[in-house]
């Protein structure tokens, strides 16, 4: 994979940027899958430990070149901590579950890290806001941000949501809600598998609804009749240029919290979500809900006021790897200052 820019050195044109020849390892990873070309694809770009992130617009262009919903730019900031920034071809997002699973799988497969626990700084957060990622040969588990139920839709509002998918009704007893475990999504219950697979999205209407309610998109689900599977899901984010996504970690983290509120899951139970079937990319996303002692550092364990922590887990497969080159890379001259945190390996 090669990207080459030519022309006058940008360092002469734009103050605040320095230019230089760069070369990074780049990967495409099938996250939440054990099979090649299953799951949800993410780009992963590994930066050197001693270099800054490229300029935002340049990272968006790389994400557009890789043509996947999100690309993770990974920078090692201490012995056992990493900073990841996530870009769609349109803009930066604060957290992406499947790209995180993919990124840490790459780090593990490339021998950069071994089994153990690692700190994760996401987006433009500070080192004090780290999450924890557990790595093993059997898969990756990551903390979600503090689960929050933000809004419950009125019957009139819910009707508008369902009409945007050509549906007349939802699931009896469960209401659409906005839930956040890192990103805000509308959790939209439907009656059964037939309704889930038969939903047809009005992209313009869903984009407008996403803007109105300030959410990333809609996570639609039905309770599953399959043994060992809690729910079957579809995820839509047309506002971010993603008509449908085959596996979503943060949205299923939000769904875990939602279903816990309705009594469909319990503390310490491992949940399985099945997604991507309508896209021909079957994905398996796992979650666990844990209770944590109160009074700890709430930025270090995705805790809410009830002491709830949600983890998302899964495996991944590297489908492509290569070298990403650019002869002129715009980079901010100012170096980010990272404070090395404690030992994450325990």
GROMACS .gro file of C-alpha atoms in nm, residues 55-336:
model
  282
   55UNK     CA    1  -0.194   1.600   1.085
   56UNK     CA    2  -0.566   1.513   1.116
   57UNK     CA    3  -0.648   1.572   0.751
   58UNK     CA    4  -0.368   1.340   0.645
   59UNK     CA    5  -0.499   1.061   0.870
   60UNK     CA    6  -0.845   1.105   0.721
   61UNK     CA    7  -0.693   1.065   0.375
   62UNK     CA    8  -0.521   0.743   0.480
   63UNK     CA    9  -0.852   0.616   0.620
   64UNK     CA   10  -1.014   0.703   0.287
   65UNK     CA   11  -0.736   0.521   0.099
   66UNK     CA   12  -0.784   0.206   0.308
   67UNK     CA   13  -1.160   0.236   0.254
   68UNK     CA   14  -1.278   0.078   0.577
   69UNK     CA   15  -1.520   0.226   0.828
   70UNK     CA   16  -1.240   0.309   1.074
   71UNK     CA   17  -0.862   0.312   1.071
   72UNK     CA   18  -0.667   0.301   1.398
   73UNK     CA   19  -0.341   0.496   1.426
   74UNK     CA   20  -0.141   0.332   1.704
   75UNK     CA   21   0.138   0.495   1.903
   76UNK     CA   22   0.325   0.337   2.194
   77UNK     CA   23   0.353   0.589   2.477
   78UNK     CA   24   0.515   0.382   2.754
   79UNK     CA   25   0.626   0.028   2.827
   80UNK     CA   26   0.272  -0.101   2.859
   81UNK     CA   27   0.043   0.173   2.727
   82UNK     CA   28  -0.072   0.284   2.382
   83UNK     CA   29  -0.250   0.586   2.239
   84UNK     CA   30  -0.489   0.516   1.953
   85UNK     CA   31  -0.672   0.769   1.736
   86UNK     CA   32  -0.953   0.650   1.512
   87UNK     CA   33  -1.050   0.801   1.178
   88UNK     CA   34  -1.330   0.732   0.936
   89UNK     CA   35  -1.287   0.866   0.583
   90UNK     CA   36  -1.501   1.159   0.702
   91UNK     CA   37  -1.379   1.250   1.051
   92UNK     CA   38  -1.222   1.138   1.378
   93UNK     CA   39  -1.421   0.936   1.633
   94UNK     CA   40  -1.331   0.908   2.000
   95UNK     CA   41  -1.344   0.529   2.031
   96UNK     CA   42  -1.395   0.229   1.804
   97UNK     CA   43  -1.435  -0.120   1.947
   98UNK     CA   44  -1.357  -0.333   1.642
   99UNK     CA   45  -1.057  -0.120   1.544
  100UNK     CA   46  -0.922  -0.153   1.900
  101UNK     CA   47  -0.962  -0.531   1.896
  102UNK     CA   48  -0.789  -0.533   1.556
  103UNK     CA   49  -0.507  -0.302   1.665
  104UNK     CA   50  -0.415  -0.503   1.973
  105UNK     CA   51  -0.436  -0.826   1.774
  106UNK     CA   52  -0.181  -0.679   1.531
  107UNK     CA   53   0.045  -0.574   1.819
  108UNK     CA   54   0.023  -0.928   1.958
  109UNK     CA   55   0.074  -1.108   1.627
  110UNK     CA   56   0.368  -0.882   1.538
  111UNK     CA   57   0.539  -0.966   1.867
  112UNK     CA   58   0.527  -0.607   1.993
  113UNK     CA   59   0.331  -0.713   2.301
  114UNK     CA   60   0.272  -1.039   2.482
  115UNK     CA   61  -0.016  -1.165   2.691
  116UNK     CA   62  -0.113  -0.930   2.971
  117UNK     CA   63  -0.291  -0.601   3.050
  118UNK     CA   64  -0.223  -0.273   2.873
  119UNK     CA   65  -0.336   0.085   2.913
  120UNK     CA   66  -0.525   0.248   2.628
  121UNK     CA   67  -0.559   0.623   2.570
  122UNK     CA   68  -0.814   0.697   2.299
  123UNK     CA   69  -0.876   0.993   2.074
  124UNK     CA   70  -0.775   1.325   2.226
  125UNK     CA   71  -0.805   1.208   2.584
  126UNK     CA   72  -0.526   1.249   2.840
  127UNK     CA   73  -0.324   0.968   3.001
  128UNK     CA   74  -0.541   1.001   3.313
  129UNK     CA   75  -0.840   0.874   3.112
  130UNK     CA   76  -0.698   0.537   3.013
  131UNK     CA   77  -0.897   0.219   2.958
  132UNK     CA   78  -0.762  -0.132   3.008
  133UNK     CA   79  -0.713  -0.399   2.741
  134UNK     CA   80  -0.643  -0.764   2.821
  135UNK     CA   81  -0.449  -0.960   2.559
  136UNK     CA   82  -0.416  -1.336   2.520
  137UNK     CA   83  -0.387  -1.588   2.241
  138UNK     CA   84  -0.756  -1.666   2.278
  139UNK     CA   85  -0.868  -1.309   2.214
  140UNK     CA   86  -0.875  -0.944   2.320
  141UNK     CA   87  -1.094  -0.795   2.592
  142UNK     CA   88  -1.129  -0.419   2.632
  143UNK     CA   89  -1.297  -0.187   2.881
  144UNK     CA   90  -1.581   0.027   2.761
  145UNK     CA   91  -1.621   0.381   2.885
  146UNK     CA   92  -1.862   0.438   3.174
  147UNK     CA   93  -2.207   0.313   3.067
  148UNK     CA   94  -2.472   0.584   3.061
  149UNK     CA   95  -2.838   0.574   2.966
  150UNK     CA   96  -2.898   0.918   2.816
  151UNK     CA   97  -3.253   0.926   2.679
  152UNK     CA   98  -3.573   0.721   2.644
  153UNK     CA   99  -3.784   0.790   2.335
  154UNK     CA  100  -4.153   0.875   2.362
  155UNK     CA  101  -4.398   0.657   2.165
  156UNK     CA  102  -4.431   0.933   1.904
  157UNK     CA  103  -4.055   0.964   1.865
  158UNK     CA  104  -4.014   0.587   1.853
  159UNK     CA  105  -4.265   0.562   1.569
  160UNK     CA  106  -4.049   0.799   1.362
  161UNK     CA  107  -3.744   0.580   1.427
  162UNK     CA  108  -3.919   0.264   1.312
  163UNK     CA  109  -4.064   0.434   1.003
  164UNK     CA  110  -3.707   0.525   0.898
  165UNK     CA  111  -3.654   0.149   0.855
  166UNK     CA  112  -3.993   0.066   0.705
  167UNK     CA  113  -4.111  -0.093   1.031
  168UNK     CA  114  -4.443  -0.033   1.202
  169UNK     CA  115  -4.361  -0.149   1.553
  170UNK     CA  116  -4.086  -0.249   1.788
  171UNK     CA  117  -4.047  -0.515   2.055
  172UNK     CA  118  -4.319  -0.525   2.317
  173UNK     CA  119  -4.200  -0.417   2.659
  174UNK     CA  120  -3.869  -0.260   2.545
  175UNK     CA  121  -3.835   0.105   2.443
  176UNK     CA  122  -3.574   0.267   2.216
  177UNK     CA  123  -3.308   0.446   2.419
  178UNK     CA  124  -2.983   0.635   2.370
  179UNK     CA  125  -2.701   0.458   2.553
  180UNK     CA  126  -2.332   0.548   2.566
  181UNK     CA  127  -2.033   0.326   2.647
  182UNK     CA  128  -1.787   0.546   2.462
  183UNK     CA  129  -2.010   0.655   2.176
  184UNK     CA  130  -2.379   0.742   2.184
  185UNK     CA  131  -2.609   0.511   1.987
  186UNK     CA  132  -2.983   0.468   1.958
  187UNK     CA  133  -3.061   0.115   2.078
  188UNK     CA  134  -3.361   0.006   1.870
  189UNK     CA  135  -3.537  -0.320   1.965
  190UNK     CA  136  -3.738  -0.506   1.701
  191UNK     CA  137  -3.980  -0.792   1.744
  192UNK     CA  138  -3.799  -1.079   1.575
  193UNK     CA  139  -3.536  -1.194   1.327
  194UNK     CA  140  -3.771  -1.140   1.033
  195UNK     CA  141  -3.816  -0.775   1.128
  196UNK     CA  142  -3.440  -0.734   1.180
  197UNK     CA  143  -3.349  -0.876   0.840
  198UNK     CA  144  -3.639  -0.705   0.663
  199UNK     CA  145  -3.555  -0.353   0.781
  200UNK     CA  146  -3.466  -0.116   0.494
  201UNK     CA  147  -3.289   0.202   0.597
  202UNK     CA  148  -3.387   0.547   0.472
  203UNK     CA  149  -3.033   0.690   0.488
  204UNK     CA  150  -3.145   1.051   0.461
  205UNK     CA  151  -3.398   1.013   0.743
  206UNK     CA  152  -3.156   0.825   0.971
  207UNK     CA  153  -2.884   1.083   0.906
  208UNK     CA  154  -3.124   1.359   1.009
  209UNK     CA  155  -3.232   1.166   1.319
  210UNK     CA  156  -2.868   1.103   1.415
  211UNK     CA  157  -2.796   1.475   1.390
  212UNK     CA  158  -3.108   1.568   1.587
  213UNK     CA  159  -3.032   1.332   1.875
  214UNK     CA  160  -2.653   1.376   1.856
  215UNK     CA  161  -2.573   1.007   1.816
  216UNK     CA  162  -2.337   0.807   1.599
  217UNK     CA  163  -2.617   0.593   1.463
  218UNK     CA  164  -2.871   0.319   1.527
  219UNK     CA  165  -2.802  -0.024   1.676
  220UNK     CA  166  -3.098  -0.247   1.593
  221UNK     CA  167  -3.143  -0.585   1.759
  222UNK     CA  168  -3.378  -0.869   1.837
  223UNK     CA  169  -3.343  -1.123   2.116
  224UNK     CA  170  -3.202  -1.441   1.964
  225UNK     CA  171  -3.356  -1.785   1.951
  226UNK     CA  172  -3.014  -1.937   1.879
  227UNK     CA  173  -2.863  -2.134   2.169
  228UNK     CA  174  -2.574  -1.943   2.328
  229UNK     CA  175  -2.654  -1.613   2.155
  230UNK     CA  176  -2.819  -1.328   2.345
  231UNK     CA  177  -2.911  -1.105   2.051
  232UNK     CA  178  -2.878  -1.063   1.676
  233UNK     CA  179  -2.791  -0.712   1.560
  234UNK     CA  180  -2.752  -0.467   1.276
  235UNK     CA  181  -2.573  -0.131   1.305
  236UNK     CA  182  -2.625   0.180   1.092
  237UNK     CA  183  -2.423   0.504   1.092
  238UNK     CA  184  -2.499   0.695   0.769
  239UNK     CA  185  -2.409   1.027   0.935
  240UNK     CA  186  -2.047   0.905   0.937
  241UNK     CA  187  -2.058   0.762   0.586
  242UNK     CA  188  -2.128   0.405   0.708
  243UNK     CA  189  -2.461   0.274   0.569
  244UNK     CA  190  -2.423  -0.048   0.771
  245UNK     CA  191  -2.145  -0.202   0.979
  246UNK     CA  192  -2.087  -0.574   1.031
  247UNK     CA  193  -1.946  -0.567   1.387
  248UNK     CA  194  -1.947  -0.289   1.645
  249UNK     CA  195  -1.786  -0.315   1.987
  250UNK     CA  196  -1.904   0.007   2.151
  251UNK     CA  197  -2.264  -0.038   2.028
  252UNK     CA  198  -2.280  -0.391   2.169
  253UNK     CA  199  -2.133  -0.261   2.493
  254UNK     CA  200  -2.423  -0.016   2.504
  255UNK     CA  201  -2.664  -0.299   2.419
  256UNK     CA  202  -2.525  -0.504   2.708
  257UNK     CA  203  -2.604  -0.220   2.950
  258UNK     CA  204  -2.949  -0.175   2.792
  259UNK     CA  205  -3.037  -0.546   2.823
  260UNK     CA  206  -2.906  -0.555   3.180
  261UNK     CA  207  -3.161  -0.286   3.262
  262UNK     CA  208  -3.439  -0.510   3.127
  263UNK     CA  209  -3.314  -0.819   3.311
  264UNK     CA  210  -3.194  -1.007   3.001
  265UNK     CA  211  -2.837  -1.049   3.126
  266UNK     CA  212  -2.660  -1.060   3.460
  267UNK     CA  213  -2.334  -0.968   3.627
  268UNK     CA  214  -2.038  -1.191   3.530
  269UNK     CA  215  -2.235  -1.362   3.255
  270UNK     CA  216  -2.060  -1.383   2.917
  271UNK     CA  217  -2.291  -1.261   2.642
  272UNK     CA  218  -2.267  -1.337   2.270
  273UNK     CA  219  -2.398  -1.106   1.998
  274UNK     CA  220  -2.425  -1.208   1.633
  275UNK     CA  221  -2.395  -0.933   1.372
  276UNK     CA  222  -2.314  -0.885   1.003
  277UNK     CA  223  -2.520  -1.173   0.864
  278UNK     CA  224  -2.716  -0.949   0.625
  279UNK     CA  225  -2.384  -0.821   0.487
  280UNK     CA  226  -2.235  -1.167   0.435
  281UNK     CA  227  -1.976  -1.095   0.707
  282UNK     CA  228  -2.084  -1.291   1.014
  283UNK     CA  229  -1.933  -1.153   1.334
  284UNK     CA  230  -1.927  -1.272   1.694
  285UNK     CA  231  -1.895  -1.005   1.963
  286UNK     CA  232  -1.872  -1.103   2.330
  287UNK     CA  233  -1.941  -0.892   2.637
  288UNK     CA  234  -1.922  -0.917   3.014
  289UNK     CA  235  -2.076  -0.697   3.277
  290UNK     CA  236  -1.890  -0.669   3.606
  291UNK     CA  237  -1.942  -0.491   3.935
  292UNK     CA  238  -1.645  -0.296   4.069
  293UNK     CA  239  -1.581  -0.162   4.419
  294UNK     CA  240  -1.703   0.191   4.470
  295UNK     CA  241  -1.469   0.474   4.553
  296UNK     CA  242  -1.198   0.392   4.300
  297UNK     CA  243  -1.064   0.606   4.018
  298UNK     CA  244  -1.364   0.629   3.784
  299UNK     CA  245  -1.143   0.718   3.486
  300UNK     CA  246  -0.956   0.389   3.515
  301UNK     CA  247  -1.222   0.125   3.487
  302UNK     CA  248  -1.532   0.240   3.298
  303UNK     CA  249  -1.736   0.275   3.620
  304UNK     CA  250  -2.073   0.440   3.653
  305UNK     CA  251  -2.245   0.549   3.973
  306UNK     CA  252  -2.358   0.190   4.038
  307UNK     CA  253  -2.007   0.052   3.996
  308UNK     CA  254  -2.075  -0.120   3.663
  309UNK     CA  255  -1.797  -0.207   3.423
  310UNK     CA  256  -1.858  -0.344   3.074
  311UNK     CA  257  -1.599  -0.531   2.870
  312UNK     CA  258  -1.613  -0.625   2.503
  313UNK     CA  259  -1.413  -0.915   2.361
  314UNK     CA  260  -1.335  -1.106   2.047
  315UNK     CA  261  -1.073  -1.243   1.814
  316UNK     CA  262  -0.935  -1.111   1.486
  317UNK     CA  263  -0.756  -1.219   1.169
  318UNK     CA  264  -0.496  -1.015   0.979
  319UNK     CA  265  -0.597  -1.025   0.614
  320UNK     CA  266  -0.342  -0.785   0.461
  321UNK     CA  267  -0.016  -0.622   0.565
  322UNK     CA  268   0.216  -0.386   0.386
  323UNK     CA  269   0.413  -0.063   0.397
  324UNK     CA  270   0.251   0.276   0.381
  325UNK     CA  271   0.490   0.534   0.239
  326UNK     CA  272   0.471   0.907   0.202
  327UNK     CA  273   0.759   1.128   0.097
  328UNK     CA  274   0.600   1.432   0.257
  329UNK     CA  275   0.400   1.376   0.573
  330UNK     CA  276   0.249   1.673   0.758
  331UNK     CA  277   0.323   1.633   1.129
  332UNK     CA  278   0.271   1.874   1.415
  333UNK     CA  279   0.610   1.991   1.541
  334UNK     CA  280   0.489   2.023   1.899
  335UNK     CA  281   0.547   1.692   2.072
  336UNK     CA  282   0.270   1.551   2.289
   0.00000   0.00000   0.00000
